[in-house]
Amino acid sequence: MTHLDSTAPTGTDPARTRLPGGSSLLSGLPGRQGFGDASLIRVGTGSIDLGGGNPDRSLLPVDLYREAVHELMDSPGYGARLGYVPAAGTPSFRALLAEREGVSPERIIVTSGGINGLALAVLGTLDPGDTIVVDDPIFPLFLRVLDLVPGVRVVPVGVQADGLDVDALEAHLAAGVRPQAVFTVPTFHNPGGAVLSAQKAQRLTELAERWGFTVFADDPYRELAFPGAEVPAAAWVRDSEHVIGVNTFSKTLGPALRLGYNVVPSALAEQYVKLRNRLDGQASGVLQDIVERIVGRPEYAQANAAAGAVYAQKARALHGALHRELPGELDIIEPQGGFFLWARFRDQEADFAALFDAAQDEGLVYQRGEWFGVSPTGGASGAVDAVGAAGAASAASDAAGAANVAGAAGGAAGAAGQGFGSDPSRTRGAVRLTFAELDVPTLEEGAARLGRAWRHIHG
């Protein structure tokens, strides 16, 4: 079996030979490597899959769906609702979402789910050759969205317990990097679980406004906080013209729904409506009407709170099982919400490709930490050496106070010798495990299988 330890470089190569009948974009799209590569996964009978990102469907508000659908279909003139709707979304749904976000309805663009929202933000912000700063470790599917704009340069910045390392970002800016955008998952980070603090969010928007870049705030897990978890208000998205909020109902109403929305800068809202129209015309008006009826009811928030409480129980069970099965072997970040637990083996000399194989032999599938790294894609206008030095200095001063989500102090110092590549110490030997979809006994058995696999390769 081939083992791929990092995400493929981002961006298609405009110079690649075009396939007969295909565009350079179509011809240059790379295959999946690492995260999501089915050729690396063996799911047999009885396997436990801790690698996915699905909600527990028993926790979705099915009764609210049922009632909303009946209300819609029994409403007068239902047939008239089966026509086209505006590209930006139905006016009443946009108004409801705007009220929830504290913005004007003109800033709401309804999308066909989170990835569609990210594609809209990328296509509306980036040109070939632009630079974007991204989380490291990163949600790998975002890198695939970047493939829509060939030649984008990617600069990884570490994620700490309180979110994106804004000090390291500022060091990059001082060293000459000029990003057009910054991407981060601010709440219950995928994969690391971090929550961006209000102080960092304010600093991030201040930097965006000073240097002229746009922040993509990808926030699918915000409504799934565990009881007692503190989630800062998203005022930074509402109050800044340099932030695009990307939201989806996939985690609270199910991924099959394919519905979400972006909060875009008011100055660009009209242009984003035009872009939305040219991508796929519109999101389903029927689905918008159904979700409007669900989200507008207090039972929706109650269902999310109840789901968060169950997810918290599952997360604690998996966390405890890992400590029992692998005592002293793991540094584990305890989740406060969302779907994922990020753990890292302390022995960094182990063969983690062999561990992944041994786990699958035991009937366990997970996501390897190395698949959440960012491969180098070149430098921005001669700033590589300066950026490496600045990043190292920032990391050295920061390491005493906070570890990044992969548990490596001074991570950017390691990246200094790699240009703009990811620091491997942030992801090597890490595992991302989902606790959302499965029940507690299955999660505990998954931890037992990981323990057996570790002992098999480690002795």
Coordinates of C-alpha atoms in Angstrom, one line a residue:
M1 CA 0.0 0.0 0.0
T2 CA 1.2 3.5 -0.8
H3 CA 1.4 5.9 2.2
L4 CA 1.0 9.6 1.6
D5 CA 2.0 11.7 4.5
S6 CA 0.8 15.2 3.3
T7 CA -1.9 16.9 1.4
A8 CA -1.0 17.5 -2.3
P9 CA 0.2 20.9 -3.3
T10 CA -2.6 23.4 -3.8
G11 CA -3.5 24.9 -7.1
T12 CA -3.5 23.5 -10.5
D13 CA -0.6 24.2 -12.8
P14 CA -1.7 26.4 -15.7
A15 CA 1.1 25.1 -17.9
R16 CA -0.1 21.5 -17.7
T17 CA -1.0 19.8 -20.9
R18 CA -4.8 20.0 -21.5
L19 CA -6.7 16.8 -21.8
P20 CA -8.5 16.5 -25.2
G21 CA -11.7 18.4 -24.9
G22 CA -10.9 19.7 -21.4
S23 CA -9.9 23.0 -20.0
S24 CA -6.6 23.6 -18.2
L25 CA -8.5 23.8 -15.0
L26 CA -10.3 20.5 -15.6
S27 CA -7.1 18.9 -16.8
G28 CA -5.0 20.0 -13.9
L29 CA -7.2 19.1 -11.0
P30 CA -5.2 16.7 -8.8
G31 CA -6.6 13.5 -7.4
R32 CA -7.2 13.1 -3.7
Q33 CA -4.1 12.2 -1.7
G34 CA -4.3 11.4 2.0
F35 CA -7.5 12.8 3.4
G36 CA -10.5 11.3 1.5
D37 CA -8.4 9.0 -0.7
A38 CA -10.4 5.8 -0.8
S39 CA -7.5 3.8 -2.1
L40 CA -5.8 4.2 1.4
I41 CA -8.9 3.0 3.3
R42 CA -10.0 -0.5 4.0
V43 CA -13.4 -0.7 5.6
G44 CA -14.4 -4.3 6.0
T45 CA -17.3 -6.0 7.7
G46 CA -17.3 -5.0 11.3
S47 CA -14.9 -2.1 10.8
I48 CA -15.3 1.0 13.0
D49 CA -14.9 4.2 11.1
L50 CA -13.8 7.1 13.2
G51 CA -12.7 9.1 10.2
G52 CA -15.9 10.8 9.0
G53 CA -17.7 14.1 9.8
N54 CA -21.3 13.0 9.9
P55 CA -23.7 14.0 12.7
D56 CA -25.5 11.4 14.7
R57 CA -28.7 11.2 12.6
S58 CA -30.7 10.2 15.7
L59 CA -30.0 13.7 17.1
L60 CA -31.3 15.6 14.1
P61 CA -34.6 17.3 14.6
V62 CA -36.6 15.0 12.3
D63 CA -39.9 16.0 13.9
L64 CA -39.3 19.6 13.0
Y65 CA -38.6 18.5 9.4
R66 CA -41.8 16.6 9.3
E67 CA -43.9 19.5 10.6
A68 CA -42.2 22.0 8.4
V69 CA -42.8 19.9 5.3
H70 CA -46.5 19.4 6.1
E71 CA -47.0 23.1 6.8
L72 CA -45.4 24.0 3.5
M73 CA -47.3 21.5 1.4
D74 CA -50.6 22.3 3.1
S75 CA -50.1 26.0 2.7
P76 CA -52.2 27.9 0.1
G77 CA -50.5 28.2 -3.3
Y78 CA -47.8 25.6 -2.6
G79 CA -47.5 24.9 -6.4
A80 CA -46.6 28.5 -7.0
R81 CA -43.5 28.0 -4.8
L82 CA -42.0 25.5 -7.2
G83 CA -40.6 28.1 -9.6
Y84 CA -37.3 29.9 -9.7
V85 CA -36.2 32.0 -6.7
P86 CA -33.7 34.8 -6.5
A87 CA -30.0 33.8 -6.8
A88 CA -29.2 35.2 -3.3
G89 CA -32.0 33.4 -1.7
T90 CA -35.7 33.9 -0.9
P91 CA -36.3 37.3 0.8
S92 CA -38.0 35.9 3.9
F93 CA -35.2 33.3 4.5
R94 CA -32.5 35.9 4.0
A95 CA -34.3 38.2 6.4
L96 CA -34.4 35.5 9.1
L97 CA -30.7 34.6 8.6
A98 CA -29.8 38.3 8.7
E99 CA -31.7 38.8 12.0
R100 CA -29.8 35.8 13.5
E101 CA -26.4 37.2 12.3
G102 CA -27.2 40.8 13.1
V103 CA -26.6 42.1 9.6
S104 CA -28.6 43.6 6.8
P105 CA -30.3 41.0 4.5
E106 CA -28.3 42.3 1.6
R107 CA -25.2 40.7 3.1
I108 CA -26.8 37.2 3.1
I109 CA -26.1 34.9 0.2
V110 CA -27.8 31.5 0.4
T111 CA -25.6 28.6 -0.7
S112 CA -25.8 25.0 -1.5
G113 CA -23.9 24.0 1.6
G114 CA -20.5 24.9 3.1
I115 CA -18.2 23.8 0.3
N116 CA -20.3 25.9 -2.2
G117 CA -20.0 28.8 0.2
L118 CA -16.2 28.4 0.4
A119 CA -16.0 28.2 -3.4
L120 CA -18.0 31.4 -3.6
A121 CA -15.6 33.1 -1.3
V122 CA -12.5 31.8 -3.1
L123 CA -13.8 32.7 -6.5
G124 CA -14.9 36.2 -5.3
T125 CA -11.6 37.0 -3.6
L126 CA -8.6 35.2 -5.2
D127 CA -6.9 35.5 -8.6
P128 CA -4.1 33.2 -9.9
G129 CA -0.8 34.1 -8.2
D130 CA -2.5 35.5 -5.1
T131 CA -1.4 34.4 -1.6
I132 CA -3.6 33.0 1.1
V133 CA -2.7 32.3 4.8
V134 CA -4.4 29.1 6.1
D135 CA -4.8 27.1 9.3
D136 CA -2.1 24.5 10.0
P137 CA -3.3 21.9 10.5
I138 CA -6.1 22.6 8.0
F139 CA -9.5 21.3 6.9
P140 CA -8.1 19.5 3.8
L141 CA -11.2 20.0 1.6
F142 CA -10.5 23.7 1.6
L143 CA -7.3 23.1 -0.2
R144 CA -9.3 21.4 -2.9
V145 CA -11.5 24.4 -3.2
L146 CA -8.4 26.4 -3.8
D147 CA -7.7 24.3 -6.9
L148 CA -10.5 26.3 -8.6
V149 CA -8.0 29.2 -8.8
P150 CA -4.7 27.9 -10.4
G151 CA -1.5 29.1 -8.9
V152 CA -2.6 30.4 -5.5
R153 CA 0.3 30.5 -3.0
V154 CA -0.5 29.0 0.4
V155 CA 1.2 30.1 3.6
P156 CA 0.4 27.9 6.6
V157 CA 0.1 29.4 10.1
G158 CA -0.2 27.3 13.3
V159 CA -3.4 27.0 15.3
Q160 CA -3.2 27.3 19.1
A161 CA -5.6 26.5 21.9
D162 CA -7.2 29.9 21.4
G163 CA -7.2 29.8 17.6
L164 CA -5.1 30.9 14.7
D165 CA -1.6 32.1 15.8
V166 CA -2.2 35.8 15.0
D167 CA 1.4 36.7 16.2
A168 CA 2.8 34.5 13.5
L169 CA 0.5 36.0 10.9
E170 CA 1.6 39.5 11.9
A171 CA 5.2 38.4 11.6
H172 CA 4.5 37.2 8.1
L173 CA 3.0 40.5 7.2
A174 CA 5.9 42.4 8.7
A175 CA 8.3 40.2 6.7
G176 CA 6.6 41.1 3.4
V177 CA 3.9 38.5 2.8
R178 CA 0.8 40.2 1.3
P179 CA -2.1 37.8 1.5
Q180 CA -5.3 38.4 -0.3
A181 CA -7.1 36.2 2.2
V182 CA -6.8 34.3 5.4
F183 CA -8.7 31.1 6.0
T184 CA -9.6 29.8 9.5
V185 CA -12.2 27.6 11.2
P186 CA -12.9 29.7 14.3
T187 CA -15.1 27.6 16.4
F188 CA -14.3 24.0 17.4
H189 CA -11.6 23.9 14.8
N190 CA -11.4 21.0 12.4
P191 CA -9.2 19.1 13.1
G192 CA -7.9 20.5 16.4
G193 CA -10.9 21.7 18.3
A194 CA -9.6 25.2 19.1
V195 CA -12.0 28.2 19.6
L196 CA -10.8 31.5 18.3
S197 CA -10.8 33.9 21.3
A198 CA -12.6 37.3 21.1
Q199 CA -9.2 39.0 21.5
K200 CA -7.7 37.2 18.6
A201 CA -10.7 37.7 16.5
Q202 CA -10.4 41.5 17.1
R203 CA -6.7 41.5 16.3
L204 CA -7.3 39.4 13.1
T205 CA -9.9 41.9 11.8
E206 CA -7.7 44.8 12.7
L207 CA -4.9 43.2 10.7
A208 CA -7.3 42.5 7.8
E209 CA -8.4 46.1 7.7
R210 CA -4.9 47.5 8.0
W211 CA -3.4 45.2 5.3
G212 CA -6.4 44.9 3.1
F213 CA -7.0 41.1 3.1
T214 CA -10.2 39.2 3.6
V215 CA -10.8 36.6 6.3
F216 CA -12.8 33.4 5.4
A217 CA -14.4 32.4 8.7
D218 CA -15.6 28.8 8.1
D219 CA -18.0 28.1 11.0
P220 CA -20.0 24.9 10.6
Y221 CA -19.9 23.8 14.3
R222 CA -20.7 26.9 16.2
E223 CA -24.2 25.8 17.3
L224 CA -22.9 22.5 18.7
A225 CA -21.2 23.6 21.8
F226 CA -20.9 21.3 24.8
P227 CA -22.7 22.4 28.0
G228 CA -20.7 25.1 29.8
A229 CA -18.4 25.8 26.8
E230 CA -17.8 29.4 26.1
V231 CA -18.2 30.5 22.4
P232 CA -17.3 34.1 21.7
A233 CA -19.9 36.1 19.9
A234 CA -19.4 36.3 16.1
A235 CA -19.5 40.2 16.2
W236 CA -16.2 40.3 14.2
V237 CA -18.0 38.8 11.2
R238 CA -20.9 41.2 11.5
D239 CA -18.9 44.3 12.1
S240 CA -16.1 44.1 9.6
E241 CA -16.1 44.6 5.8
H242 CA -13.0 42.3 5.6
V243 CA -14.6 39.1 6.8
I244 CA -16.7 36.6 4.9
G245 CA -18.7 34.2 7.2
V246 CA -19.3 30.8 5.7
N247 CA -22.1 28.8 7.4
T248 CA -23.9 25.5 6.7
F249 CA -26.8 23.5 8.2
S250 CA -25.0 20.2 7.3
K251 CA -24.0 19.6 10.9
T252 CA -27.3 20.6 12.6
L253 CA -29.9 19.5 10.0
G254 CA -27.9 16.9 8.1
P255 CA -25.4 16.9 5.2
A256 CA -28.0 15.7 2.6
L257 CA -29.8 19.0 3.0
R258 CA -27.1 20.9 1.0
L259 CA -28.0 24.4 2.3
G260 CA -25.9 27.1 3.9
Y261 CA -25.2 30.8 3.6
N262 CA -22.4 33.3 3.5
V263 CA -22.3 36.7 5.2
V264 CA -20.4 38.9 2.6
P265 CA -19.1 42.5 2.8
S266 CA -21.9 45.0 2.0
A267 CA -19.7 46.7 -0.6
L268 CA -19.4 43.5 -2.6
A269 CA -22.9 42.1 -1.9
E270 CA -24.3 43.0 -5.3
Q271 CA -21.3 41.4 -7.1
Y272 CA -21.6 38.3 -5.0
V273 CA -25.2 37.9 -6.1
K274 CA -24.1 38.0 -9.7
L275 CA -21.4 35.4 -9.0
R276 CA -23.9 33.2 -7.1
N277 CA -26.2 33.4 -10.2
R278 CA -23.4 32.3 -12.5
L279 CA -22.3 29.3 -10.4
D280 CA -25.5 27.3 -10.1
G281 CA -28.2 29.8 -10.3
Q282 CA -29.9 29.3 -7.0
A283 CA -30.4 27.0 -4.0
S284 CA -33.6 25.1 -3.8
G285 CA -36.5 27.4 -2.9
V286 CA -38.4 24.5 -1.4
L287 CA -35.5 23.7 0.9
Q288 CA -35.1 27.3 1.9
D289 CA -38.8 27.4 2.8
I290 CA -38.5 24.2 4.9
V291 CA -35.4 25.4 6.7
E292 CA -36.9 28.8 7.4
R293 CA -39.8 27.1 9.1
I294 CA -37.4 25.0 11.2
V295 CA -34.8 27.6 12.1
G296 CA -37.4 30.2 13.0
R297 CA -38.7 28.0 15.8
P298 CA -37.3 27.9 19.4
E299 CA -37.2 24.1 19.2
Y300 CA -34.3 24.3 16.7
A301 CA -32.0 25.9 19.2
Q302 CA -33.2 23.4 21.8
A303 CA -32.5 20.5 19.5
N304 CA -28.9 21.8 19.0
A305 CA -28.4 22.2 22.7
A306 CA -29.6 18.7 23.3
A307 CA -27.3 17.4 20.6
G308 CA -24.4 19.2 22.0
A309 CA -25.0 17.5 25.4
V310 CA -25.0 14.1 23.8
Y311 CA -21.9 14.8 21.8
A312 CA -20.2 15.9 25.0
Q313 CA -20.9 12.5 26.6
K314 CA -19.5 10.8 23.6
A315 CA -16.4 12.9 23.5
R316 CA -15.7 12.3 27.2
A317 CA -16.2 8.5 26.6
L318 CA -13.7 8.5 23.8
H319 CA -11.3 10.7 25.6
G320 CA -11.4 8.4 28.7
A321 CA -11.1 5.2 26.6
L322 CA -8.0 6.5 24.8
H323 CA -6.3 7.2 28.1
R324 CA -7.2 3.7 29.4
E325 CA -6.1 1.9 26.3
L326 CA -3.0 4.0 25.6
P327 CA -1.8 5.2 29.1
G328 CA 0.9 7.9 28.8
E329 CA 1.1 7.5 25.0
L330 CA -1.0 10.4 23.8
D331 CA -1.4 14.2 24.2
I332 CA -5.1 14.7 23.7
I333 CA -7.0 18.0 23.3
E334 CA -10.3 17.6 25.0
P335 CA -13.1 18.9 22.8
Q336 CA -15.5 21.6 23.9
G337 CA -17.9 21.2 21.0
G338 CA -18.1 20.1 17.4
F339 CA -17.4 16.5 16.1
F340 CA -13.7 15.8 16.5
L341 CA -10.9 14.8 18.9
W342 CA -7.3 15.5 18.0
A343 CA -4.7 13.4 19.7
R344 CA -0.9 13.1 19.1
F345 CA 1.4 10.2 20.0
R346 CA 4.3 11.3 22.2
D347 CA 6.8 8.9 20.6
Q348 CA 7.5 10.8 17.4
E349 CA 9.9 8.1 16.1
A350 CA 7.2 5.5 15.6
D351 CA 6.1 4.3 12.1
F352 CA 2.8 6.0 11.7
A353 CA 2.1 4.5 8.3
A354 CA 2.5 1.1 9.8
L355 CA 0.2 2.1 12.7
F356 CA -2.5 3.1 10.2
D357 CA -2.2 -0.3 8.5
A358 CA -2.2 -2.2 11.8
A359 CA -5.3 -0.3 12.9
Q360 CA -7.1 -1.2 9.7
D361 CA -6.1 -4.8 10.3
E362 CA -7.8 -4.5 13.7
G363 CA -10.9 -3.1 12.0
L364 CA -10.4 0.6 12.7
V365 CA -10.3 3.5 10.3
Y366 CA -9.3 7.1 11.3
Q367 CA -7.8 10.2 9.7
R368 CA -4.0 10.5 10.0
G369 CA -2.7 13.8 11.3
E370 CA -0.3 14.1 8.4
W371 CA -3.2 14.5 6.0
F372 CA -4.1 17.8 7.6
G373 CA -0.7 19.4 6.9
V374 CA -0.1 22.0 4.1
S375 CA 2.4 21.2 1.4
P376 CA 4.7 24.0 0.3
T377 CA 3.6 25.9 -2.8
G378 CA 6.4 28.3 -3.3
G379 CA 7.0 31.8 -1.9
A380 CA 5.5 35.2 -2.2
S381 CA 7.6 37.7 -4.1
G382 CA 11.0 37.0 -2.6
A383 CA 9.8 37.1 1.0
V384 CA 10.5 33.4 1.8
D385 CA 13.7 33.9 3.8
A386 CA 12.4 36.9 5.8
V387 CA 9.2 35.1 6.5
G388 CA 11.0 32.0 7.8
A389 CA 13.1 34.1 10.1
A390 CA 10.1 36.1 11.3
G391 CA 8.0 33.0 11.8
A392 CA 10.8 31.4 13.8
A393 CA 11.1 34.4 16.1
S394 CA 7.4 34.6 16.7
A395 CA 7.2 30.9 17.5
A396 CA 10.1 31.1 19.9
S397 CA 8.5 33.9 21.9
D398 CA 5.1 32.1 21.8
A399 CA 6.2 28.6 22.7
A400 CA 6.6 29.4 26.4
G401 CA 3.0 30.5 26.7
A402 CA 0.9 28.2 24.5
A403 CA 1.2 25.0 22.5
N404 CA -0.4 24.7 19.1
V405 CA -3.1 22.2 18.5
A406 CA -0.7 19.4 17.5
G407 CA 1.1 19.8 20.8
A408 CA 4.4 21.1 19.3
A409 CA 6.0 24.1 20.9
G410 CA 7.7 26.6 18.7
G411 CA 6.2 25.0 15.6
A412 CA 6.9 27.9 13.2
A413 CA 10.6 27.5 14.0
G414 CA 10.5 24.2 12.4
A415 CA 8.8 25.6 9.3
A416 CA 11.5 28.2 8.8
G417 CA 13.7 25.8 7.0
Q418 CA 10.8 24.6 4.7
G419 CA 9.8 27.9 3.0
F420 CA 6.1 28.0 3.2
G421 CA 5.5 24.4 3.9
S422 CA 3.7 23.1 6.9
D423 CA 5.6 22.4 10.1
P424 CA 5.4 18.5 10.3
S425 CA 5.7 18.6 14.1
R426 CA 2.1 20.0 14.1
T427 CA 0.7 16.9 12.5
R428 CA 3.1 14.0 12.7
G429 CA 1.8 11.2 14.8
A430 CA -1.6 12.9 15.3
V431 CA -4.9 11.2 14.7
R432 CA -8.3 12.9 14.1
L433 CA -11.1 10.8 15.6
T434 CA -14.8 11.6 15.2
F435 CA -17.0 10.9 18.2
A436 CA -20.2 12.3 16.7
E437 CA -21.8 9.5 14.7
L438 CA -21.2 6.4 16.8
D439 CA -22.5 5.2 20.1
V440 CA -20.4 5.0 23.3
P441 CA -19.6 1.3 23.2
T442 CA -18.4 1.5 19.6
L443 CA -16.2 4.5 20.4
E444 CA -14.7 2.6 23.3
E445 CA -14.1 -0.4 21.1
G446 CA -12.5 1.9 18.6
A447 CA -10.1 3.1 21.2
A448 CA -9.3 -0.5 22.2
R449 CA -8.5 -1.4 18.6
L450 CA -6.2 1.6 18.3
G451 CA -4.4 0.5 21.5
R452 CA -3.9 -3.0 20.1
A453 CA -2.6 -1.6 16.8
W454 CA -0.1 0.6 18.7
R455 CA 1.2 -2.3 20.8
H456 CA 1.5 -4.4 17.6
I457 CA 3.9 -1.9 15.9
H458 CA 5.5 -0.5 19.1
G459 CA 6.0 -3.6 21.1

